[in-house]
Amino acid sequence: MTTLNGSDQVPLAQPVLAPLTRAAIFLVLTVKPEAESYATLRSFCGDLSGIIRAVEFRDIDAGLTCIASFGSNAWDRLFGNPRPAELHPFREFHAGNRHAPATPGDVLFHIRAQRMDICFELATQIMDRIGDAVSVADEVQGFRYFEDRDLIGFVDGTENPRGTLALESALVGEEDAPSAGGSYVMVQKYLHDMKAWNALSTEVQEGIIGRRKLTDIELEDGVKPTSAHSALTVIEENGKEVKILRDNMPFGQPGRGEFGTYFIGYCRTPRITEQMLENMVVGRPPGNYDRLLDFSRAVTGCLFFAPSATFLDDAADAEPLPAAIAAPLMAPDPPVAPAVPDASLGIGSLRGERNE
């Protein structure tokens, strides 16, 4: 396999497969339009691994990791070719009063550790280096909630792939050799209507999620509605279920009445995550949508590509495309759902998938 500098070696992946942690910071940035801003960020990529090691050394047991990912519109001006084969702007979905919007984002830093203070320190060091070259589009501090539950009370991450299956699900392979070891990353910030959700009985909540709330056991097929979150997010190709790797985190500010879930999914192709989202918003079939969205609304949406660590270490030697050539790509038109009755329960959130 060929890295940026042309040497033949197996690329080392970023820590996409690292264990889940108790704390995380999701930092989404846009790059300022000047060429100097892109040069600053490109140079920083080669130094990132050393900065992470320096902060990590302050508490090795904290399990600090950081994954850097880049959006479609910034890739060419940052790195040029090779370009990840399936990298494109976030696909919006809209049906009824349900909307998965696309929002600005050129760079994502997904910072994880067992302690928030060490996440905070790394985010501070990153912004000290590149703050003049970027603007902050969104910043969320996430935390684990009791027994790995979402704020709506259900366990999150039950069906995450493990071991070899996780590697096969999350990392690009020989199908796009120049991008091997990388991963496509989708993020969405969801806000929950907790009063409406908590007004439901446990039984109704379980039907919406497709799992038992206390035990986390999946409902039997004869009981689970076809609109359940855990049903709509199961994707099969050639008779085999295909998975993504999630590291969702609760977040919120009770004083402001803000309660949410930060969805982040890694996959070797964005097609799988996009199909899940389309099933949720538009429905499978159209109209049979995820009733969890009656309690939750997405307020952000971005697609990024996390190149291998080998790629990042060599990024300073990349040859970006000229600005005139690296013009922002137009996002594909969102699918238009057929006119169907909106069978909403009149209530909004994201969670509890079988594939999560």
Tab-separated table of C-alpha atoms in Angstrom:
chain	number	residue	atom	x	y	z
A	1	MET	CA	0.000	0.000	0.000
A	2	THR	CA	1.226	3.485	-0.745
A	3	THR	CA	1.313	6.331	1.741
A	4	LEU	CA	1.556	10.034	0.994
A	5	ASN	CA	5.312	9.926	0.551
A	6	GLY	CA	5.100	6.990	-1.826
A	7	SER	CA	6.743	4.409	0.431
A	8	ASP	CA	5.294	0.922	0.546
A	9	GLN	CA	4.066	-0.027	3.995
A	10	VAL	CA	0.888	-1.120	5.707
A	11	PRO	CA	-0.831	2.050	6.961
A	12	LEU	CA	-1.426	2.332	10.685
A	13	ALA	CA	-5.047	3.220	11.459
A	14	GLN	CA	-6.009	5.988	13.843
A	15	PRO	CA	-7.488	4.601	17.118
A	16	VAL	CA	-10.987	4.108	15.693
A	17	LEU	CA	-11.180	0.710	17.431
A	18	ALA	CA	-10.032	1.982	20.833
A	19	PRO	CA	-12.180	0.992	23.840
A	20	LEU	CA	-15.100	3.206	24.819
A	21	THR	CA	-14.340	5.785	27.488
A	22	ARG	CA	-16.143	7.756	30.197
A	23	ALA	CA	-15.618	11.183	28.607
A	24	ALA	CA	-15.255	12.697	25.148
A	25	ILE	CA	-15.044	16.015	23.338
A	26	PHE	CA	-16.401	16.376	19.809
A	27	LEU	CA	-14.794	19.421	18.200
A	28	VAL	CA	-16.074	20.397	14.729
A	29	LEU	CA	-14.173	23.165	12.939
A	30	THR	CA	-14.317	25.037	9.652
A	31	VAL	CA	-11.105	26.180	7.968
A	32	LYS	CA	-10.769	29.865	7.187
A	33	PRO	CA	-10.581	30.475	3.422
A	34	GLU	CA	-7.017	31.804	3.232
A	35	ALA	CA	-4.388	29.463	1.805
A	36	GLU	CA	-2.286	30.043	4.919
A	37	SER	CA	-5.032	28.497	7.054
A	38	TYR	CA	-4.927	25.261	5.070
A	39	ALA	CA	-1.131	25.233	5.240
A	40	THR	CA	-1.271	25.659	9.023
A	41	LEU	CA	-3.676	22.769	9.417
A	42	ARG	CA	-1.736	20.534	7.044
A	43	SER	CA	1.482	21.142	8.960
A	44	PHE	CA	-0.313	20.525	12.254
A	45	CYS	CA	-1.502	17.093	11.102
A	46	GLY	CA	2.075	15.859	11.035
A	47	ASP	CA	2.608	17.064	14.616
A	48	LEU	CA	-0.685	15.770	16.062
A	49	SER	CA	0.583	12.349	17.142
A	50	GLY	CA	3.403	13.950	19.154
A	51	ILE	CA	0.992	16.353	20.859
A	52	ILE	CA	-1.292	13.468	21.800
A	53	ARG	CA	1.627	11.511	23.268
A	54	ALA	CA	2.744	14.507	25.331
A	55	VAL	CA	-0.714	15.008	26.864
A	56	GLU	CA	-1.282	11.267	27.264
A	57	PHE	CA	1.950	10.928	29.257
A	58	ARG	CA	0.432	13.002	32.069
A	59	ASP	CA	-1.868	10.040	32.857
A	60	ILE	CA	-1.192	6.915	30.836
A	61	ASP	CA	-4.079	5.097	32.526
A	62	ALA	CA	-6.614	7.653	31.269
A	63	GLY	CA	-6.669	6.026	27.830
A	64	LEU	CA	-6.452	9.268	25.850
A	65	THR	CA	-7.031	8.991	22.102
A	66	CYS	CA	-7.838	11.474	19.366
A	67	ILE	CA	-9.154	10.804	15.863
A	68	ALA	CA	-8.831	13.573	13.272
A	69	SER	CA	-11.242	13.525	10.337
A	70	PHE	CA	-11.798	15.815	7.365
A	71	GLY	CA	-14.810	16.852	5.312
A	72	SER	CA	-15.275	16.677	1.565
A	73	ASN	CA	-15.068	20.391	0.846
A	74	ALA	CA	-11.744	20.786	2.662
A	75	TRP	CA	-9.997	17.593	1.550
A	76	ASP	CA	-8.657	18.750	-1.822
A	77	ARG	CA	-7.238	22.006	-0.482
A	78	LEU	CA	-5.653	20.173	2.432
A	79	PHE	CA	-4.306	17.007	0.849
A	80	GLY	CA	-5.123	16.821	-2.871
A	81	ASN	CA	-4.870	13.281	-4.160
A	82	PRO	CA	-5.419	10.492	-3.310
A	83	ARG	CA	-8.980	11.420	-2.389
A	84	PRO	CA	-11.105	8.854	-0.500
A	85	ALA	CA	-13.325	7.204	-3.094
A	86	GLU	CA	-16.646	7.744	-1.283
A	87	LEU	CA	-16.044	11.069	0.465
A	88	HIS	CA	-18.825	13.558	-0.285
A	89	PRO	CA	-20.868	16.199	1.548
A	90	PHE	CA	-23.384	15.018	4.147
A	91	ARG	CA	-26.622	13.789	2.565
A	92	GLU	CA	-29.688	15.510	3.967
A	93	PHE	CA	-32.954	13.638	4.461
A	94	HIS	CA	-36.323	15.302	4.858
A	95	ALA	CA	-39.789	13.750	5.203
A	96	GLY	CA	-42.833	15.193	6.950
A	97	ASN	CA	-41.591	17.237	9.884
A	98	ARG	CA	-38.455	15.092	10.167
A	99	HIS	CA	-35.199	16.564	8.935
A	100	ALA	CA	-31.595	15.395	9.055
A	101	PRO	CA	-29.824	18.656	8.157
A	102	ALA	CA	-26.337	19.188	6.781
A	103	THR	CA	-24.287	21.713	8.742
A	104	PRO	CA	-20.788	23.207	8.288
A	105	GLY	CA	-17.760	21.124	9.225
A	106	ASP	CA	-14.307	20.750	7.646
A	107	VAL	CA	-12.463	19.033	10.504
A	108	LEU	CA	-13.564	16.802	13.385
A	109	PHE	CA	-11.442	15.989	16.409
A	110	HIS	CA	-12.957	13.097	18.381
A	111	ILE	CA	-11.119	13.180	21.712
A	112	ARG	CA	-11.689	10.344	24.210
A	113	ALA	CA	-10.404	9.459	27.671
A	114	GLN	CA	-11.542	8.186	31.051
A	115	ARG	CA	-11.196	11.739	32.430
A	116	MET	CA	-12.686	14.923	31.026
A	117	ASP	CA	-9.761	17.048	32.208
A	118	ILE	CA	-7.287	15.255	29.959
A	119	CYS	CA	-9.718	15.555	27.014
A	120	PHE	CA	-9.979	19.250	27.823
A	121	GLU	CA	-6.197	19.621	27.905
A	122	LEU	CA	-5.745	18.040	24.488
A	123	ALA	CA	-8.529	20.166	22.966
A	124	THR	CA	-6.816	23.232	24.436
A	125	GLN	CA	-3.458	22.273	22.944
A	126	ILE	CA	-5.052	21.667	19.540
A	127	MET	CA	-6.769	25.046	19.506
A	128	ASP	CA	-3.603	26.794	20.709
A	129	ARG	CA	-1.898	25.496	17.572
A	130	ILE	CA	-4.581	26.004	14.918
A	131	GLY	CA	-7.076	28.422	16.482
A	132	ASP	CA	-6.161	31.288	14.161
A	133	ALA	CA	-6.749	29.107	11.086
A	134	VAL	CA	-10.184	27.759	11.984
A	135	SER	CA	-13.598	28.689	13.339
A	136	VAL	CA	-15.518	26.501	15.783
A	137	ALA	CA	-18.726	25.175	14.231
A	138	ASP	CA	-19.696	23.005	17.218
A	139	GLU	CA	-18.151	21.698	20.435
A	140	VAL	CA	-19.788	19.086	22.649
A	141	GLN	CA	-18.528	17.512	25.866
A	142	GLY	CA	-19.980	14.032	26.259
A	143	PHE	CA	-20.121	11.693	29.244
A	144	ARG	CA	-21.096	8.110	30.049
A	145	TYR	CA	-24.416	7.924	31.884
A	146	PHE	CA	-24.895	5.190	34.500
A	147	GLU	CA	-24.778	1.724	32.855
A	148	ASP	CA	-23.784	3.094	29.421
A	149	ARG	CA	-27.316	4.441	28.989
A	150	ASP	CA	-28.590	7.314	26.927
A	151	LEU	CA	-30.468	10.112	28.657
A	152	ILE	CA	-33.701	8.477	27.506
A	153	GLY	CA	-32.841	5.499	29.709
A	154	PHE	CA	-31.791	2.778	27.253
A	155	VAL	CA	-28.367	1.135	26.993
A	156	ASP	CA	-26.344	2.495	24.061
A	157	GLY	CA	-23.864	0.452	22.060
A	158	THR	CA	-25.114	-3.066	22.743
A	159	GLU	CA	-24.575	-4.404	19.236
A	160	ASN	CA	-21.298	-2.700	18.416
A	161	PRO	CA	-19.096	-5.129	16.458
A	162	ARG	CA	-16.060	-6.483	18.276
A	163	GLY	CA	-12.674	-7.872	17.316
A	164	THR	CA	-12.146	-8.756	13.679
A	165	LEU	CA	-15.733	-7.825	12.817
A	166	ALA	CA	-15.164	-4.312	14.175
A	167	LEU	CA	-12.057	-3.933	12.024
A	168	GLU	CA	-13.881	-5.199	8.930
A	169	SER	CA	-16.867	-2.943	9.607
A	170	ALA	CA	-15.045	0.302	10.392
A	171	LEU	CA	-11.852	0.416	8.310
A	172	VAL	CA	-11.393	0.819	4.561
A	173	GLY	CA	-9.586	-2.098	2.949
A	174	GLU	CA	-8.310	-3.085	-0.476
A	175	GLU	CA	-11.465	-1.747	-2.154
A	176	ASP	CA	-9.780	1.690	-1.940
A	177	ALA	CA	-6.116	0.862	-1.363
A	178	PRO	CA	-4.796	4.472	-1.215
A	179	SER	CA	-7.248	5.151	1.644
A	180	ALA	CA	-6.798	1.812	3.414
A	181	GLY	CA	-6.836	2.046	7.194
A	182	GLY	CA	-9.144	5.042	7.096
A	183	SER	CA	-12.781	5.289	8.117
A	184	TYR	CA	-15.847	7.333	7.134
A	185	VAL	CA	-17.293	9.222	10.088
A	186	MET	CA	-20.836	10.552	10.375
A	187	VAL	CA	-21.825	12.809	13.262
A	188	GLN	CA	-25.201	14.215	14.295
A	189	LYS	CA	-26.174	16.174	17.371
A	190	TYR	CA	-29.673	15.242	18.595
A	191	LEU	CA	-31.737	17.158	21.136
A	192	HIS	CA	-34.422	15.282	23.090
A	193	ASP	CA	-37.836	16.385	24.304
A	194	MET	CA	-37.466	14.707	27.667
A	195	LYS	CA	-40.811	15.830	29.064
A	196	ALA	CA	-42.664	14.235	26.178
A	197	TRP	CA	-40.518	11.099	26.316
A	198	ASN	CA	-40.905	10.656	30.065
A	199	ALA	CA	-44.671	11.039	29.752
A	200	LEU	CA	-44.771	7.716	27.861
A	201	SER	CA	-45.181	4.390	29.604
A	202	THR	CA	-42.170	2.076	29.705
A	203	GLU	CA	-43.994	-0.329	27.387
A	204	VAL	CA	-44.500	2.350	24.727
A	205	GLN	CA	-40.869	3.432	25.013
A	206	GLU	CA	-39.728	-0.170	24.582
A	207	GLY	CA	-41.824	-0.487	21.419
A	208	ILE	CA	-40.208	2.626	19.976
A	209	ILE	CA	-36.670	1.449	20.751
A	210	GLY	CA	-37.215	-2.285	20.212
A	211	ARG	CA	-35.554	-3.339	23.485
A	212	ARG	CA	-36.472	-3.895	27.109
A	213	LYS	CA	-35.519	-0.844	29.119
A	214	LEU	CA	-34.271	-2.622	32.242
A	215	THR	CA	-32.544	-5.683	30.798
A	216	ASP	CA	-31.571	-4.341	27.344
A	217	ILE	CA	-32.901	-7.566	25.781
A	218	GLU	CA	-34.163	-7.095	22.226
A	219	LEU	CA	-37.914	-7.540	21.734
A	220	GLU	CA	-39.029	-10.668	19.918
A	221	ASP	CA	-39.788	-10.212	16.214
A	222	GLY	CA	-43.459	-10.939	16.772
A	223	VAL	CA	-43.671	-8.151	19.349
A	224	LYS	CA	-41.254	-5.555	18.014
A	225	PRO	CA	-42.872	-3.005	15.661
A	226	THR	CA	-41.387	-2.698	12.177
A	227	SER	CA	-40.895	1.013	12.953
A	228	ALA	CA	-38.736	0.277	16.013
A	229	HIS	CA	-35.351	1.962	16.033
A	230	SER	CA	-33.589	-1.383	16.335
A	231	ALA	CA	-35.477	-2.722	13.304
A	232	LEU	CA	-34.904	0.200	10.947
A	233	THR	CA	-31.177	0.412	11.658
A	234	VAL	CA	-30.447	-3.191	10.688
A	235	ILE	CA	-28.955	-3.187	7.195
A	236	GLU	CA	-28.344	-6.344	5.178
A	237	GLU	CA	-26.323	-6.787	2.012
A	238	ASN	CA	-26.226	-10.092	0.137
A	239	GLY	CA	-28.160	-11.707	2.987
A	240	LYS	CA	-25.626	-10.636	5.637
A	241	GLU	CA	-26.032	-7.914	8.248
A	242	VAL	CA	-23.498	-5.117	7.892
A	243	LYS	CA	-22.546	-2.980	10.869
A	244	ILE	CA	-21.086	0.342	11.862
A	245	LEU	CA	-19.067	1.197	14.953
A	246	ARG	CA	-20.737	3.752	17.256
A	247	ASP	CA	-19.371	5.777	20.145
A	248	ASN	CA	-22.434	7.864	20.991
A	249	MET	CA	-22.328	10.085	24.063
A	250	PRO	CA	-24.995	11.806	26.152
A	251	PHE	CA	-24.554	15.528	26.728
A	252	GLY	CA	-26.624	18.353	28.108
A	253	GLN	CA	-27.163	21.373	30.305
A	254	PRO	CA	-30.071	20.771	32.706
A	255	GLY	CA	-30.185	24.434	33.673
A	256	ARG	CA	-31.006	25.279	30.074
A	257	GLY	CA	-33.267	22.311	29.534
A	258	GLU	CA	-30.850	20.811	27.003
A	259	PHE	CA	-30.651	17.013	26.858
A	260	GLY	CA	-29.116	15.212	23.931
A	261	THR	CA	-27.192	12.431	22.266
A	262	TYR	CA	-24.140	13.007	20.099
A	263	PHE	CA	-24.238	10.319	17.450
A	264	ILE	CA	-20.946	9.275	15.885
A	265	GLY	CA	-20.629	6.286	13.599
A	266	TYR	CA	-17.512	4.899	11.897
A	267	CYS	CA	-17.805	2.689	8.817
A	268	ARG	CA	-15.682	1.509	5.892
A	269	THR	CA	-18.319	3.030	3.571
A	270	PRO	CA	-20.733	5.907	4.255
A	271	ARG	CA	-23.410	4.063	2.335
A	272	ILE	CA	-24.368	1.915	5.336
A	273	THR	CA	-24.809	4.787	7.785
A	274	GLU	CA	-26.715	6.806	5.181
A	275	GLN	CA	-29.099	3.913	4.589
A	276	MET	CA	-29.786	3.695	8.323
A	277	LEU	CA	-30.513	7.413	8.451
A	278	GLU	CA	-32.782	7.261	5.414
A	279	ASN	CA	-34.724	4.385	6.998
A	280	MET	CA	-35.150	6.421	10.169
A	281	VAL	CA	-36.243	9.682	8.545
A	282	VAL	CA	-38.054	8.598	5.386
A	283	GLY	CA	-39.025	5.106	6.513
A	284	ARG	CA	-38.767	1.512	5.339
A	285	PRO	CA	-41.049	1.461	3.427
A	286	PRO	CA	-41.584	5.235	3.124
A	287	GLY	CA	-43.855	6.386	5.949
A	288	ASN	CA	-42.784	3.606	8.319
A	289	TYR	CA	-40.252	5.886	9.991
A	290	ASP	CA	-38.440	5.775	13.329
A	291	ARG	CA	-40.948	6.986	15.962
A	292	LEU	CA	-38.017	7.987	18.129
A	293	LEU	CA	-37.748	11.038	15.873
A	294	ASP	CA	-41.051	12.251	17.297
A	295	PHE	CA	-39.040	13.010	20.437
A	296	SER	CA	-35.715	14.031	19.001
A	297	ARG	CA	-34.436	16.375	16.348
A	298	ALA	CA	-31.073	16.483	14.672
A	299	VAL	CA	-29.514	19.938	14.751
A	300	THR	CA	-26.207	19.091	13.045
A	301	GLY	CA	-25.027	16.664	10.380
A	302	CYS	CA	-21.544	16.139	8.898
A	303	LEU	CA	-19.649	13.437	7.037
A	304	PHE	CA	-15.870	13.178	7.426
A	305	PHE	CA	-13.072	10.811	6.507
A	306	ALA	CA	-10.505	9.764	9.117
A	307	PRO	CA	-7.349	8.858	7.166
A	308	SER	CA	-4.789	6.481	8.580
A	309	ALA	CA	-2.298	7.691	11.171
A	310	THR	CA	0.408	7.011	8.593
A	311	PHE	CA	-1.297	9.441	6.211
A	312	LEU	CA	-1.505	12.129	8.901
A	313	ASP	CA	2.137	11.778	9.879
A	314	ASP	CA	3.098	12.424	6.242
A	315	ALA	CA	0.486	15.143	5.636
A	316	ALA	CA	3.009	18.001	5.598
A	317	ASP	CA	4.363	16.556	2.331
A	318	ALA	CA	0.946	16.478	0.647
A	319	GLU	CA	0.358	18.468	-2.527
A	320	PRO	CA	-3.048	20.150	-2.280
A	321	LEU	CA	-5.015	20.998	-5.379
A	322	PRO	CA	-5.151	24.677	-6.388
A	323	ALA	CA	-8.102	26.543	-4.927
A	324	ALA	CA	-9.606	27.001	-8.376
A	325	ILE	CA	-9.694	23.239	-8.853
A	326	ALA	CA	-10.551	22.320	-5.271
A	327	ALA	CA	-13.877	24.133	-5.392
A	328	PRO	CA	-16.487	22.962	-2.878
A	329	LEU	CA	-18.496	20.061	-4.189
A	330	MET	CA	-22.248	20.357	-4.399
A	331	ALA	CA	-24.089	18.101	-2.017
A	332	PRO	CA	-26.343	15.573	-3.737
A	333	ASP	CA	-30.005	16.378	-3.657
A	334	PRO	CA	-31.694	14.743	-0.671
A	335	PRO	CA	-34.085	11.947	-1.521
A	336	VAL	CA	-37.670	13.034	-1.830
A	337	ALA	CA	-40.022	10.819	0.107
A	338	PRO	CA	-43.349	9.913	-1.493
A	339	ALA	CA	-46.372	11.613	-0.064
A	340	VAL	CA	-47.406	9.412	2.839
A	341	PRO	CA	-49.566	10.052	5.877
A	342	ASP	CA	-47.464	11.287	8.780
A	343	ALA	CA	-48.255	8.666	11.402
A	344	SER	CA	-46.458	10.615	14.105
A	345	LEU	CA	-47.237	9.872	17.713
A	346	GLY	CA	-46.913	13.604	18.266
A	347	ILE	CA	-43.924	13.308	20.392
A	348	GLY	CA	-38.531	13.341	19.501
A	349	SER	CA	-34.576	11.277	20.139
A	350	LEU	CA	-31.932	8.872	18.757
A	351	ARG	CA	-30.954	5.549	20.377
A	352	GLY	CA	-30.964	1.907	21.145
A	353	GLU	CA	-30.383	0.283	17.834
A	354	ARG	CA	-29.786	-3.415	17.401
A	355	ASN	CA	-26.848	-2.449	15.284
A	356	GLU	CA	-25.588	0.145	17.716
